[in-house]
Structure formats: structure tokens, C-alpha cells
Tab-separated table of C-alpha atoms in Angstrom:
chain	number	residue	atom	x	y	z
A	9	MET	CA	0.000	0.000	0.000
A	10	LEU	CA	1.080	3.525	-0.746
A	11	THR	CA	0.953	6.477	1.646
A	12	ARG	CA	-1.489	9.394	1.758
A	13	GLN	CA	1.228	11.611	0.257
A	14	ASP	CA	1.700	9.101	-2.572
A	15	TYR	CA	-2.019	9.216	-3.391
A	16	ASN	CA	-1.877	13.020	-3.406
A	17	GLU	CA	1.104	12.928	-5.802
A	18	VAL	CA	-0.671	10.490	-8.103
A	19	ALA	CA	-3.802	12.677	-8.021
A	20	GLN	CA	-1.781	15.778	-8.894
A	21	LEU	CA	-0.025	13.930	-11.721
A	22	HIS	CA	-3.451	12.846	-13.020
A	23	ILE	CA	-4.713	16.440	-12.958
A	24	ASN	CA	-1.610	17.735	-14.748
A	25	SER	CA	-1.388	14.965	-17.353
A	26	ILE	CA	-4.960	13.787	-17.968
A	27	ASP	CA	-6.526	17.211	-18.086
A	28	GLN	CA	-9.070	16.527	-20.825
A	29	GLY	CA	-11.088	14.058	-18.761
A	30	PHE	CA	-13.959	14.828	-16.429
A	31	LEU	CA	-12.328	13.206	-13.405
A	32	SER	CA	-9.670	15.924	-13.272
A	33	THR	CA	-12.402	18.507	-12.685
A	34	LEU	CA	-13.396	16.757	-9.451
A	35	GLY	CA	-10.158	17.849	-7.798
A	36	GLU	CA	-7.144	16.450	-6.023
A	37	ARG	CA	-9.014	15.274	-2.898
A	38	PHE	CA	-11.404	13.135	-4.935
A	39	LEU	CA	-8.659	11.712	-7.143
A	40	ALA	CA	-6.440	10.898	-4.153
A	41	LEU	CA	-9.347	8.934	-2.644
A	42	LEU	CA	-10.033	7.236	-5.982
A	43	TYR	CA	-6.427	6.059	-6.321
A	44	ARG	CA	-6.322	4.998	-2.666
A	45	SER	CA	-9.453	2.929	-3.323
A	46	ILE	CA	-7.909	1.383	-6.440
A	47	ASP	CA	-4.844	0.470	-4.369
A	48	GLU	CA	-6.996	-1.066	-1.608
A	49	THR	CA	-9.277	-3.060	-3.940
A	50	PRO	CA	-8.121	-6.636	-4.646
A	51	GLN	CA	-9.660	-6.541	-8.137
A	52	ALA	CA	-7.590	-3.502	-9.112
A	53	VAL	CA	-3.964	-2.481	-9.615
A	54	LEU	CA	-2.090	0.768	-8.986
A	55	ILE	CA	1.586	0.792	-9.923
A	56	VAL	CA	3.846	3.801	-9.402
A	57	GLU	CA	7.341	4.452	-10.728
A	58	ARG	CA	9.767	6.486	-8.642
A	59	CYS	CA	13.036	8.250	-9.330
A	60	GLU	CA	14.993	9.562	-6.341
A	61	GLY	CA	11.899	9.270	-4.160
A	62	GLU	CA	9.650	11.256	-6.518
A	63	ILE	CA	6.705	9.576	-8.240
A	64	ILE	CA	7.436	10.047	-11.928
A	65	GLY	CA	4.541	8.006	-13.273
A	66	PHE	CA	1.684	5.644	-12.518
A	67	VAL	CA	-0.652	3.189	-14.170
A	68	SER	CA	-3.985	1.934	-12.846
A	69	GLY	CA	-6.568	-0.583	-13.882
A	70	GLY	CA	-9.115	-3.003	-12.564
A	71	GLN	CA	-11.861	-5.488	-13.064
A	72	GLY	CA	-14.533	-2.849	-13.518
A	73	MET	CA	-15.358	0.025	-11.185
A	74	LYS	CA	-18.011	-1.612	-8.981
A	75	ALA	CA	-15.575	-2.992	-6.376
A	76	ILE	CA	-13.639	0.305	-6.389
A	77	TYR	CA	-16.838	2.288	-5.754
A	78	LYS	CA	-17.595	-0.048	-2.815
A	79	THR	CA	-14.125	0.633	-1.409
A	80	MET	CA	-14.691	4.376	-1.815
A	81	LEU	CA	-17.961	4.089	0.132
A	82	ARG	CA	-16.027	2.599	3.068
A	83	HIS	CA	-14.392	6.034	3.248
A	84	PHE	CA	-17.732	7.844	3.063
A	85	PRO	CA	-16.815	10.950	5.111
A	86	SER	CA	-13.749	11.539	2.897
A	87	LEU	CA	-15.805	10.825	-0.230
A	88	ALA	CA	-18.536	13.293	0.770
A	89	TRP	CA	-15.951	15.957	1.648
A	90	SER	CA	-14.072	15.469	-1.637
A	91	LEU	CA	-17.264	15.700	-3.713
A	92	ALA	CA	-18.806	18.644	-1.844
A	93	PRO	CA	-17.590	21.295	-4.334
A	94	ALA	CA	-18.876	19.237	-7.299
A	95	LEU	CA	-22.318	18.915	-5.719
A	96	LEU	CA	-22.772	22.669	-6.164
A	97	SER	CA	-22.675	22.214	-9.940
A	98	PRO	CA	-25.698	20.587	-11.625
A	99	ALA	CA	-23.541	19.826	-14.687
A	100	LYS	CA	-20.999	17.934	-12.572
A	101	ILE	CA	-23.761	16.040	-10.744
A	102	TRP	CA	-25.147	14.984	-14.125
A	103	ARG	CA	-21.701	13.801	-15.291
A	104	ILE	CA	-21.173	11.830	-12.063
A	105	LEU	CA	-24.527	10.090	-12.524
A	106	GLU	CA	-23.664	9.423	-16.168
A	107	ILE	CA	-20.422	7.708	-15.104
A	108	LEU	CA	-22.204	5.605	-12.482
A	109	ARG	CA	-24.793	4.452	-15.064
A	110	GLN	CA	-22.244	3.783	-17.813
A	111	LYS	CA	-22.455	0.291	-19.253
A	112	PRO	CA	-19.411	-1.607	-20.491
A	113	ALA	CA	-18.586	-1.159	-24.158
A	114	SER	CA	-19.890	-3.802	-26.512
A	115	LEU	CA	-17.232	-5.286	-28.717
A	116	SER	CA	-17.215	-7.662	-31.644
A	117	SER	CA	-15.930	-10.318	-29.238
A	118	GLU	CA	-16.462	-10.603	-25.508
A	119	ARG	CA	-15.101	-7.605	-23.609
A	120	PRO	CA	-12.213	-8.381	-21.259
A	121	ALA	CA	-13.093	-8.200	-17.567
A	122	TRP	CA	-10.040	-6.029	-16.828
A	123	GLU	CA	-9.403	-2.506	-18.080
A	124	LEU	CA	-6.458	-0.135	-17.967
A	125	PHE	CA	-7.943	3.033	-16.453
A	126	SER	CA	-5.120	5.561	-16.608
A	127	ILE	CA	-1.417	5.977	-17.218
A	128	ALA	CA	0.657	9.142	-16.847
A	129	VAL	CA	4.251	10.267	-16.439
A	130	ILE	CA	5.722	13.619	-15.467
A	131	PRO	CA	6.797	15.845	-18.394
A	132	LYS	CA	10.553	15.507	-17.836
A	133	VAL	CA	10.470	11.717	-18.386
A	134	ARG	CA	8.217	11.705	-21.451
A	135	GLY	CA	10.011	10.101	-24.366
A	136	THR	CA	12.384	8.156	-22.097
A	137	GLY	CA	10.457	4.875	-22.104
A	138	ALA	CA	8.960	5.432	-18.631
A	139	ALA	CA	5.376	5.110	-19.901
A	140	GLN	CA	6.276	1.953	-21.845
A	141	ASP	CA	7.835	0.483	-18.682
A	142	LEU	CA	4.702	1.240	-16.660
A	143	TYR	CA	2.530	-0.337	-19.349
A	144	ALA	CA	4.737	-3.450	-19.380
A	145	ASN	CA	4.581	-3.614	-15.559
A	146	PHE	CA	0.776	-3.397	-15.703
A	147	ARG	CA	0.674	-6.170	-18.293
A	148	GLN	CA	2.979	-8.301	-16.104
A	149	ALA	CA	0.885	-7.680	-12.970
A	150	LEU	CA	-2.205	-8.916	-14.792
A	151	LEU	CA	-0.367	-11.911	-16.237
A	152	GLU	CA	0.662	-12.882	-12.677
A	153	GLN	CA	-3.061	-12.902	-11.791
A	154	ALA	CA	-3.796	-15.150	-14.789
A	155	VAL	CA	-5.528	-12.302	-16.656
A	156	ASP	CA	-4.934	-12.912	-20.350
A	157	ARG	CA	-6.252	-9.649	-21.828
A	158	PHE	CA	-7.512	-6.213	-20.908
A	159	ALA	CA	-9.368	-3.318	-22.506
A	160	ILE	CA	-8.404	0.339	-22.837
A	161	VAL	CA	-10.933	3.082	-23.677
A	162	VAL	CA	-9.369	6.139	-25.328
A	163	GLY	CA	-11.038	9.277	-26.652
A	164	GLU	CA	-10.925	9.286	-30.442
A	165	ASN	CA	-9.484	12.821	-30.463
A	166	LEU	CA	-6.525	11.891	-28.199
A	167	ALA	CA	-4.087	11.104	-31.009
A	168	PRO	CA	-0.932	10.691	-28.847
A	169	ALA	CA	-2.703	8.238	-26.522
A	170	ASN	CA	-4.120	6.271	-29.448
A	171	ARG	CA	-0.643	6.056	-31.024
A	172	PHE	CA	0.870	4.953	-27.701
A	173	TYR	CA	-1.564	2.077	-27.119
A	174	TYR	CA	-1.331	0.919	-30.720
A	175	HIS	CA	2.490	1.029	-30.487
A	176	MET	CA	2.327	-1.051	-27.294
A	177	GLY	CA	0.448	-3.801	-29.127
A	178	ALA	CA	-3.173	-3.055	-28.251
A	179	LYS	CA	-5.605	-3.578	-31.114
A	180	PRO	CA	-8.756	-1.528	-31.808
A	181	ALA	CA	-11.770	-3.711	-31.045
A	182	GLY	CA	-14.717	-1.338	-31.147
A	183	GLU	CA	-16.083	2.118	-30.468
A	184	ILE	CA	-18.307	3.588	-27.790
A	185	PHE	CA	-19.872	6.959	-27.133
A	186	VAL	CA	-19.053	8.341	-23.695
A	187	HIS	CA	-20.797	11.424	-22.302
A	188	GLY	CA	-23.238	11.876	-25.165
A	189	ASP	CA	-21.540	12.297	-28.527
A	190	SER	CA	-17.894	11.914	-27.456
A	191	LYS	CA	-16.565	8.880	-29.346
A	192	SER	CA	-13.897	6.624	-27.841
A	193	ILE	CA	-11.905	3.746	-29.275
A	194	VAL	CA	-11.854	0.487	-27.299
A	195	TYR	CA	-8.546	-1.355	-27.539
A	196	VAL	CA	-7.795	-4.882	-26.369
A	197	ASP	CA	-4.331	-6.022	-25.361
A	198	HIS	CA	-3.196	-9.540	-24.564
A	199	THR	CA	-0.941	-10.038	-21.562
A	200	GLN	CA	0.775	-13.102	-22.970
A	201	VAL	CA	3.875	-12.555	-25.054
A	202	GLY	CA	3.282	-13.562	-28.640
A	203	SER	CA	-0.511	-13.302	-28.416
């Protein structure tokens, strides 16, 4: 398990690196609790990479969000406090409800149970292979749990992310519309070498 400070660092890295997503608008307190819950949930994985004590990147994923939401509810006072500012915005309330109601993407073949949720590295290590290492570590962690494949949902307009996942060996397997008319590509990656 990581420390409270680690979760805060991961949350801040998420806000700075994944700034086009809705989750970033919910703030550092909420994201720190989310990543703590991912770390505490047996059906989820949070891996961080450090350099000289500083978190330089992270990757997270899990077997759906249901178990993670249950873990978050065990920290209800912290959850309520972290969401308080968002509850003043009807638009944010609507987006939160939309996320909670979201159904898994339908694919041409059966959707993998596991999904890579997020991956980010600090700017000074971009292009050094740090993100590729985190991705490989995530793949290895799933392989050790006998998970043979996982999904990744990426906004269609996020060209660098789409190139990254394709370069790492993930294959497009379908499309979904998230938050109304915002199209995303669903990739599937196999954890076994040579798959």
C-alpha cells in the first residue's frame, strides 16, 4: 500500500497529465481517494514508478469500477468531503450520474473483464520509455493474476494516446460513445507474449 502523500502525488499527476477528462475537474481530494481505493481493492492495480523518491509516473486498472466504488464508500466521510464542491454544480452532478450508469462497451468479441484506467508520467520523463515500462509492468501484474487480456478506452481525439496504445500492441476492437456524442476507441491487449 502507498501512503497518503503518494495518493496526493498520483492525483496531482493525473490532474496535470490527464486534463481533458472529467475526473480531473473533481479535484485532487477526490482523485487521491479514488487512487487509494484502487490500491486497496483486490480486483484492481495501482503501480507507481519512482526516481529519487519522486513519483514520476503511474498506471492503474481493474476489473470494472463496482468494487472500487464499494471501497470508496467505506471512506464515506472523505468521499462526501471530496465531492462537496462538485455537488454545487448541476452539470458535474449529471456527469457523475452518467459515469455511475455507464455500461461496459460492446465489442465484436467478448469484452475483457479487466481494463487499464489511466497511465501518466511527469513531463521531464516523457520520451524516455517510462510510460512503456509502466505499461509493461501493468501487463505483467495482470499476467501474474492469470488475466490474459484487458481493454483500454481512449477518446478518439486523443491522437498521442491512441498512437501509444497501438504502439504497445493493443488492437482496436470497437467504439463507444461516452458522455453523449464523445466517441472513444476500445482497444484490447493480450498479456501473454506472442498473443
